[in-house]
mmCIF file of C-alpha atoms in Angstrom:
data_model
loop_
_atom_site.group_PDB
_atom_site.id
_atom_site.type_symbol
_atom_site.label_atom_id
_atom_site.label_comp_id
_atom_site.label_asym_id
_atom_site.label_seq_id
_atom_site.Cartn_x
_atom_site.Cartn_y
_atom_site.Cartn_z
ATOM 1 C CA MET A 1 7.029 -2.329 18.382
ATOM 2 C CA THR A 2 4.846 -0.475 20.370
ATOM 3 C CA ASP A 3 2.602 0.179 17.290
ATOM 4 C CA ARG A 4 1.137 -0.816 13.905
ATOM 5 C CA ARG A 5 2.851 1.824 12.606
ATOM 6 C CA ALA A 6 6.052 0.878 13.531
ATOM 7 C CA LEU A 7 5.720 -2.885 13.024
ATOM 8 C CA ASP A 8 4.387 -1.945 9.095
ATOM 9 C CA ARG A 9 8.010 0.131 8.899
ATOM 10 C CA ALA A 10 9.574 -2.790 10.047
ATOM 11 C CA LEU A 11 8.664 -5.013 8.228
ATOM 12 C CA ARG A 12 9.251 -4.019 5.304
ATOM 13 C CA GLU A 13 12.687 -2.368 5.901
ATOM 14 C CA ALA A 14 13.409 -6.183 6.760
ATOM 15 C CA GLY A 15 12.226 -7.314 3.842
ATOM 16 C CA VAL A 16 9.391 -9.320 4.643
ATOM 17 C CA PRO A 17 6.664 -9.346 1.218
ATOM 18 C CA GLU A 18 3.917 -7.261 1.995
ATOM 19 C CA ALA A 19 1.754 -9.771 0.698
ATOM 20 C CA TYR A 20 2.521 -12.086 4.025
ATOM 21 C CA TYR A 21 0.754 -9.650 6.355
ATOM 22 C CA TRP A 22 -2.005 -7.440 6.474
ATOM 23 C CA ILE A 23 -2.127 -4.423 9.316
ATOM 24 C CA GLU A 24 -5.725 -3.029 9.758
ATOM 25 C CA ASP A 25 -5.044 1.106 8.844
ATOM 26 C CA VAL A 26 -2.291 0.486 8.026
ATOM 27 C CA HIS A 27 -1.181 -1.940 5.297
ATOM 28 C CA GLU A 28 -4.013 -3.564 3.628
ATOM 29 C CA PRO A 29 -3.020 -4.916 0.377
ATOM 30 C CA ALA A 30 -5.063 -4.771 -2.406
ATOM 31 C CA PRO A 31 -6.013 -6.884 -4.301
ATOM 32 C CA THR A 32 -6.627 -8.792 -1.588
ATOM 33 C CA PRO A 33 -4.037 -11.825 -1.100
ATOM 34 C CA PRO A 34 -4.851 -15.722 -0.566
ATOM 35 C CA ASP A 35 -3.673 -16.182 2.363
ATOM 36 C CA PHE A 36 -2.158 -13.368 5.072
ATOM 37 C CA VAL A 37 -1.276 -13.305 8.639
ATOM 38 C CA TYR A 38 -2.829 -10.587 10.049
ATOM 39 C CA LEU A 39 -3.882 -7.960 13.202
ATOM 40 C CA ARG A 40 -7.087 -5.555 13.354
ATOM 41 C CA THR A 41 -9.673 -4.744 16.296
ATOM 42 C CA ASP A 42 -10.806 -7.336 18.217
ATOM 43 C CA PRO A 43 -14.259 -7.496 16.647
ATOM 44 C CA ALA A 44 -15.732 -8.184 19.633
ATOM 45 C CA GLY A 45 -14.335 -4.996 21.349
ATOM 46 C CA GLY A 46 -12.055 -3.792 23.796
ATOM 47 C CA GLY A 47 -8.528 -5.179 22.325
ATOM 48 C CA TRP A 48 -5.983 -6.542 19.177
ATOM 49 C CA GLU A 49 -6.838 -9.787 17.387
ATOM 50 C CA THR A 50 -4.325 -12.181 15.574
ATOM 51 C CA GLY A 51 -4.298 -14.741 13.323
ATOM 52 C CA VAL A 52 -4.151 -15.466 9.342
ATOM 53 C CA TYR A 53 -6.379 -15.295 6.903
ATOM 54 C CA GLU A 54 -6.858 -18.323 4.548
ATOM 55 C CA ARG A 55 -9.267 -18.905 1.790
ATOM 56 C CA GLY A 56 -11.378 -16.168 2.435
ATOM 57 C CA ALA A 57 -11.763 -16.562 6.328
ATOM 58 C CA TYR A 58 -10.041 -14.591 9.355
ATOM 59 C CA GLU A 59 -9.741 -17.476 11.321
ATOM 60 C CA PRO A 60 -8.000 -15.906 15.043
ATOM 61 C CA VAL A 61 -5.008 -17.567 17.191
ATOM 62 C CA ALA A 62 -5.208 -15.145 19.467
ATOM 63 C CA THR A 63 -6.411 -11.723 21.874
ATOM 64 C CA HIS A 64 -3.872 -8.731 23.135
ATOM 65 C CA ALA A 65 -4.984 -6.236 25.711
ATOM 66 C CA THR A 66 -3.439 -3.521 23.654
ATOM 67 C CA GLU A 67 -1.523 -2.979 21.037
ATOM 68 C CA ALA A 68 1.840 -3.424 21.390
ATOM 69 C CA GLU A 69 1.610 -6.692 22.555
ATOM 70 C CA ALA A 70 -0.337 -7.372 19.227
ATOM 71 C CA CYS A 71 2.736 -5.892 17.747
ATOM 72 C CA ALA A 72 4.556 -8.364 19.033
ATOM 73 C CA HIS A 73 2.181 -11.480 17.822
ATOM 74 C CA LEU A 74 1.854 -10.613 14.859
ATOM 75 C CA ARG A 75 5.900 -10.433 14.634
ATOM 76 C CA SER A 76 6.308 -13.745 16.571
ATOM 77 C CA LEU A 77 3.603 -15.230 13.198
ATOM 78 C CA LEU A 78 5.803 -14.071 10.864
ATOM 79 C CA GLY A 79 8.484 -16.490 12.570
ATOM 80 C CA ASP A 80 10.504 -13.600 14.317
ATOM 81 C CA GLN A 81 10.318 -15.251 17.923
ATOM 82 C CA GLY A 82 13.014 -13.408 19.149
ATOM 83 C CA GLY A 83 11.674 -9.790 18.180
ATOM 84 C CA THR A 84 14.798 -9.047 16.935
ATOM 85 C CA ALA A 85 14.792 -9.824 13.570
ATOM 86 C CA PHE A 86 12.329 -6.764 12.429
ATOM 87 C CA ARG A 87 13.970 -3.656 13.999
ATOM 88 C CA PRO A 88 13.873 -0.652 12.574
#
Protein backbone atom coordinates (compact mmCIF):
# COMPACT_ATOMS: atom_id res chain seq x y z
CA MET A 1 0.00 0.00 0.00
CA THR A 2 1.41 3.34 -0.94
CA ASP A 3 -1.27 5.62 0.42
CA ARG A 4 -3.77 5.86 3.26
CA ARG A 5 -6.88 5.52 1.10
CA ALA A 6 -5.67 2.29 -0.49
CA LEU A 7 -4.76 0.94 2.94
CA ASP A 8 -8.18 1.79 4.36
CA ARG A 9 -9.90 0.14 1.39
CA ALA A 10 -7.79 -3.01 1.81
CA LEU A 11 -8.47 -3.20 5.55
CA ARG A 12 -12.22 -2.84 5.00
CA GLU A 13 -12.21 -5.49 2.26
CA ALA A 14 -10.26 -7.83 4.56
CA GLY A 15 -12.92 -7.40 7.26
CA VAL A 16 -10.72 -5.67 9.82
CA PRO A 17 -13.14 -4.15 12.37
CA GLU A 18 -13.44 -0.38 11.93
CA ALA A 19 -12.73 0.30 15.60
CA TYR A 20 -9.28 -1.38 15.41
CA TYR A 21 -7.58 1.41 13.47
CA TRP A 22 -7.59 5.18 12.83
CA ILE A 23 -6.08 6.78 9.71
CA GLU A 24 -5.86 10.58 9.69
CA ASP A 25 -8.31 12.26 7.29
CA VAL A 26 -9.37 8.88 5.87
CA HIS A 27 -10.81 6.66 8.61
CA GLU A 28 -11.64 8.36 11.90
CA PRO A 29 -14.32 6.32 13.73
CA ALA A 30 -16.83 8.23 15.84
CA PRO A 31 -17.29 7.97 18.69
CA THR A 32 -13.59 7.49 19.29
CA PRO A 33 -12.88 3.88 20.33
CA PRO A 34 -11.07 3.36 23.67
CA ASP A 35 -8.00 1.88 21.97
CA PHE A 36 -6.73 1.41 18.42
CA VAL A 37 -3.63 1.59 16.22
CA TYR A 38 -3.20 4.84 14.32
CA LEU A 39 -1.44 6.53 11.41
CA ARG A 40 -1.16 10.32 11.39
CA THR A 41 1.13 13.10 10.30
CA ASP A 42 3.99 13.46 12.74
CA PRO A 43 3.02 16.19 15.23
CA ALA A 44 6.69 17.25 15.28
CA GLY A 45 6.44 17.78 11.51
CA GLY A 46 8.15 16.35 8.50
CA GLY A 47 6.76 12.85 8.23
CA TRP A 48 4.33 10.27 9.53
CA GLU A 49 3.73 8.60 12.89
CA THR A 50 2.24 5.22 13.74
CA GLY A 51 1.35 4.03 17.19
CA VAL A 52 -1.26 2.91 19.66
CA TYR A 53 -4.00 5.02 21.23
CA GLU A 54 -4.87 3.76 24.72
CA ARG A 55 -6.75 5.30 27.63
CA GLY A 56 -7.02 8.68 25.95
CA ALA A 57 -3.35 9.03 25.01
CA TYR A 58 -1.41 8.61 21.77
CA GLU A 59 1.63 6.35 22.26
CA PRO A 60 3.96 6.66 19.24
CA VAL A 61 5.66 3.47 18.11
CA ALA A 62 7.55 4.77 15.07
CA THR A 63 8.04 7.74 12.77
CA HIS A 64 8.36 7.38 9.00
CA ALA A 65 9.73 9.52 6.20
CA THR A 66 7.04 8.47 3.71
CA GLU A 67 3.35 7.70 3.72
CA ALA A 68 4.08 4.29 2.13
CA GLU A 69 6.40 3.34 5.02
CA ALA A 70 3.77 4.42 7.55
CA CYS A 71 1.07 2.40 5.77
CA ALA A 72 3.28 -0.70 5.78
CA HIS A 73 3.95 -0.27 9.49
CA LEU A 74 0.26 0.15 10.33
CA ARG A 75 -0.42 -3.11 8.47
CA SER A 76 2.22 -4.83 10.59
CA LEU A 77 0.71 -3.41 13.80
CA LEU A 78 -2.58 -5.03 12.76
CA GLY A 79 -0.84 -8.38 12.35
CA ASP A 80 -0.06 -8.35 8.61
CA GLN A 81 3.68 -8.96 8.93
CA GLY A 82 4.26 -9.97 5.32
CA GLY A 83 2.13 -7.23 3.80
CA THR A 84 -0.05 -9.67 1.89
CA ALA A 85 -3.14 -10.29 4.03
CA PHE A 86 -4.83 -6.94 3.37
CA ARG A 87 -4.41 -6.51 -0.37
CA PRO A 88 -7.16 -4.74 -2.29
